[in-house]
Structure formats: C-alpha cells, structure tokens
C-alpha cells in the first residue's frame, strides 16, 4: 500500500492535479484532499473508496465480500 506522501509524489511526477484525478474518478476533490492530508480515517463510505482508488488501502477480497453479502 502507498503512503500519503507517495501518492502525493505520484501526482507531482505524473503532472496530474488532485482536482483532475478527482473529476476523472467521480470523487469530490475536497474529500480527496482530506484523504491525502491524513484528515480522514477512510474506514467507510466515500473516503474508504477514495483510499482504495489511490492505492492507499487494499480492496476487500472476494471471500470478505461474500461474508459481508451473507450478513445483509
């Protein structure tokens, strides 16, 4: 998994703005900035999905998804 600083460096070295990445991935840029600053815990909801999309968190495995679906 990537750290906050590694993700920020990837944006810089690839010449992509956070706002541009946010638009391309359908996330509010304010939330992406919060994730990159470490202000969001990214445990659930949209900040969790942002952290996964940025490579900062691993997505749930198929087994975990099946277990969760069984709880519904």
PDB file of C-alpha atoms in Angstrom:
ATOM      1  CA  UNK A   1       0.000   0.000   0.000  1.00  0.00           C
ATOM      2  CA  UNK A   2       1.112   3.527  -0.710  1.00  0.00           C
ATOM      3  CA  UNK A   3       1.624   6.212   1.909  1.00  0.00           C
ATOM      4  CA  UNK A   4       0.160   9.702   1.783  1.00  0.00           C
ATOM      5  CA  UNK A   5       3.467  11.191   0.649  1.00  0.00           C
ATOM      6  CA  UNK A   6       3.990   8.513  -2.016  1.00  0.00           C
ATOM      7  CA  UNK A   7       0.594   9.249  -3.545  1.00  0.00           C
ATOM      8  CA  UNK A   8       1.238  12.996  -3.489  1.00  0.00           C
ATOM      9  CA  UNK A   9       4.614  12.391  -5.183  1.00  0.00           C
ATOM     10  CA  UNK A  10       2.923  10.287  -7.882  1.00  0.00           C
ATOM     11  CA  UNK A  11       0.563  13.170  -8.641  1.00  0.00           C
ATOM     12  CA  UNK A  12       3.501  15.544  -8.919  1.00  0.00           C
ATOM     13  CA  UNK A  13       5.782  13.310 -11.007  1.00  0.00           C
ATOM     14  CA  UNK A  14       2.963  12.473 -13.424  1.00  0.00           C
ATOM     15  CA  UNK A  15       1.799  16.080 -13.744  1.00  0.00           C
ATOM     16  CA  UNK A  16      -1.751  15.301 -12.632  1.00  0.00           C
ATOM     17  CA  UNK A  17      -3.633  17.605 -10.311  1.00  0.00           C
ATOM     18  CA  UNK A  18      -5.691  16.229  -7.469  1.00  0.00           C
ATOM     19  CA  UNK A  19      -8.714  18.079  -8.852  1.00  0.00           C
ATOM     20  CA  UNK A  20      -8.260  16.458 -12.272  1.00  0.00           C
ATOM     21  CA  UNK A  21      -7.886  12.972 -10.766  1.00  0.00           C
ATOM     22  CA  UNK A  22     -10.942  13.587  -8.591  1.00  0.00           C
ATOM     23  CA  UNK A  23     -13.083  14.590 -11.578  1.00  0.00           C
ATOM     24  CA  UNK A  24     -11.877  11.624 -13.630  1.00  0.00           C
ATOM     25  CA  UNK A  25     -12.780   9.206 -10.825  1.00  0.00           C
ATOM     26  CA  UNK A  26     -16.035  10.848  -9.738  1.00  0.00           C
ATOM     27  CA  UNK A  27     -14.918  11.927  -6.266  1.00  0.00           C
ATOM     28  CA  UNK A  28     -15.277  15.371  -4.674  1.00  0.00           C
ATOM     29  CA  UNK A  29     -11.832  16.971  -4.698  1.00  0.00           C
ATOM     30  CA  UNK A  30     -12.288  18.272  -1.139  1.00  0.00           C
ATOM     31  CA  UNK A  31     -12.596  14.688   0.127  1.00  0.00           C
ATOM     32  CA  UNK A  32      -9.563  13.556  -1.855  1.00  0.00           C
ATOM     33  CA  UNK A  33      -7.523  16.388  -0.347  1.00  0.00           C
ATOM     34  CA  UNK A  34      -8.694  15.338   3.147  1.00  0.00           C
ATOM     35  CA  UNK A  35      -7.564  11.770   2.464  1.00  0.00           C
ATOM     36  CA  UNK A  36      -4.180  12.956   1.151  1.00  0.00           C
ATOM     37  CA  UNK A  37      -3.645  15.171   4.201  1.00  0.00           C
ATOM     38  CA  UNK A  38      -4.460  12.269   6.519  1.00  0.00           C
ATOM     39  CA  UNK A  39      -7.505  14.041   7.963  1.00  0.00           C
ATOM     40  CA  UNK A  40      -9.953  11.261   7.066  1.00  0.00           C
ATOM     41  CA  UNK A  41      -9.796   7.829   8.689  1.00  0.00           C
ATOM     42  CA  UNK A  42     -11.050   6.158   5.492  1.00  0.00           C
ATOM     43  CA  UNK A  43     -12.851   3.417   7.377  1.00  0.00           C
ATOM     44  CA  UNK A  44     -16.110   3.510   5.423  1.00  0.00           C
ATOM     45  CA  UNK A  45     -18.025   5.322   2.744  1.00  0.00           C
ATOM     46  CA  UNK A  46     -16.578   7.565   0.112  1.00  0.00           C
ATOM     47  CA  UNK A  47     -13.256   8.263   1.845  1.00  0.00           C
ATOM     48  CA  UNK A  48     -12.729   4.486   2.070  1.00  0.00           C
ATOM     49  CA  UNK A  49     -13.402   4.144  -1.676  1.00  0.00           C
ATOM     50  CA  UNK A  50     -11.020   7.052  -2.386  1.00  0.00           C
ATOM     51  CA  UNK A  51      -8.216   5.410  -0.374  1.00  0.00           C
ATOM     52  CA  UNK A  52      -8.711   2.168  -2.327  1.00  0.00           C
ATOM     53  CA  UNK A  53      -8.694   4.017  -5.672  1.00  0.00           C
ATOM     54  CA  UNK A  54      -5.467   5.803  -4.679  1.00  0.00           C
ATOM     55  CA  UNK A  55      -3.802   2.531  -3.685  1.00  0.00           C
ATOM     56  CA  UNK A  56      -3.615   3.505  -0.028  1.00  0.00           C
ATOM     57  CA  UNK A  57      -5.874   0.642   1.084  1.00  0.00           C
ATOM     58  CA  UNK A  58      -6.404  -2.827  -0.289  1.00  0.00           C
ATOM     59  CA  UNK A  59      -9.840  -3.676  -1.645  1.00  0.00           C
ATOM     60  CA  UNK A  60     -11.815  -6.363   0.124  1.00  0.00           C
ATOM     61  CA  UNK A  61     -11.024  -9.880  -1.014  1.00  0.00           C
ATOM     62  CA  UNK A  62     -13.693 -11.973  -2.703  1.00  0.00           C
ATOM     63  CA  UNK A  63     -14.049 -14.043   0.470  1.00  0.00           C
ATOM     64  CA  UNK A  64     -14.587 -10.904   2.556  1.00  0.00           C
ATOM     65  CA  UNK A  65     -17.159  -9.613   0.072  1.00  0.00           C
ATOM     66  CA  UNK A  66     -19.041 -12.932   0.204  1.00  0.00           C
ATOM     67  CA  UNK A  67     -19.066 -12.885   4.012  1.00  0.00           C
ATOM     68  CA  UNK A  68     -20.348  -9.322   4.032  1.00  0.00           C
ATOM     69  CA  UNK A  69     -23.058 -10.145   1.473  1.00  0.00           C
ATOM     70  CA  UNK A  70     -24.212 -13.012   3.700  1.00  0.00           C
ATOM     71  CA  UNK A  71     -24.782 -10.513   6.541  1.00  0.00           C
ATOM     72  CA  UNK A  72     -27.307  -8.485   4.535  1.00  0.00           C
TER      73      UNK A  72
END
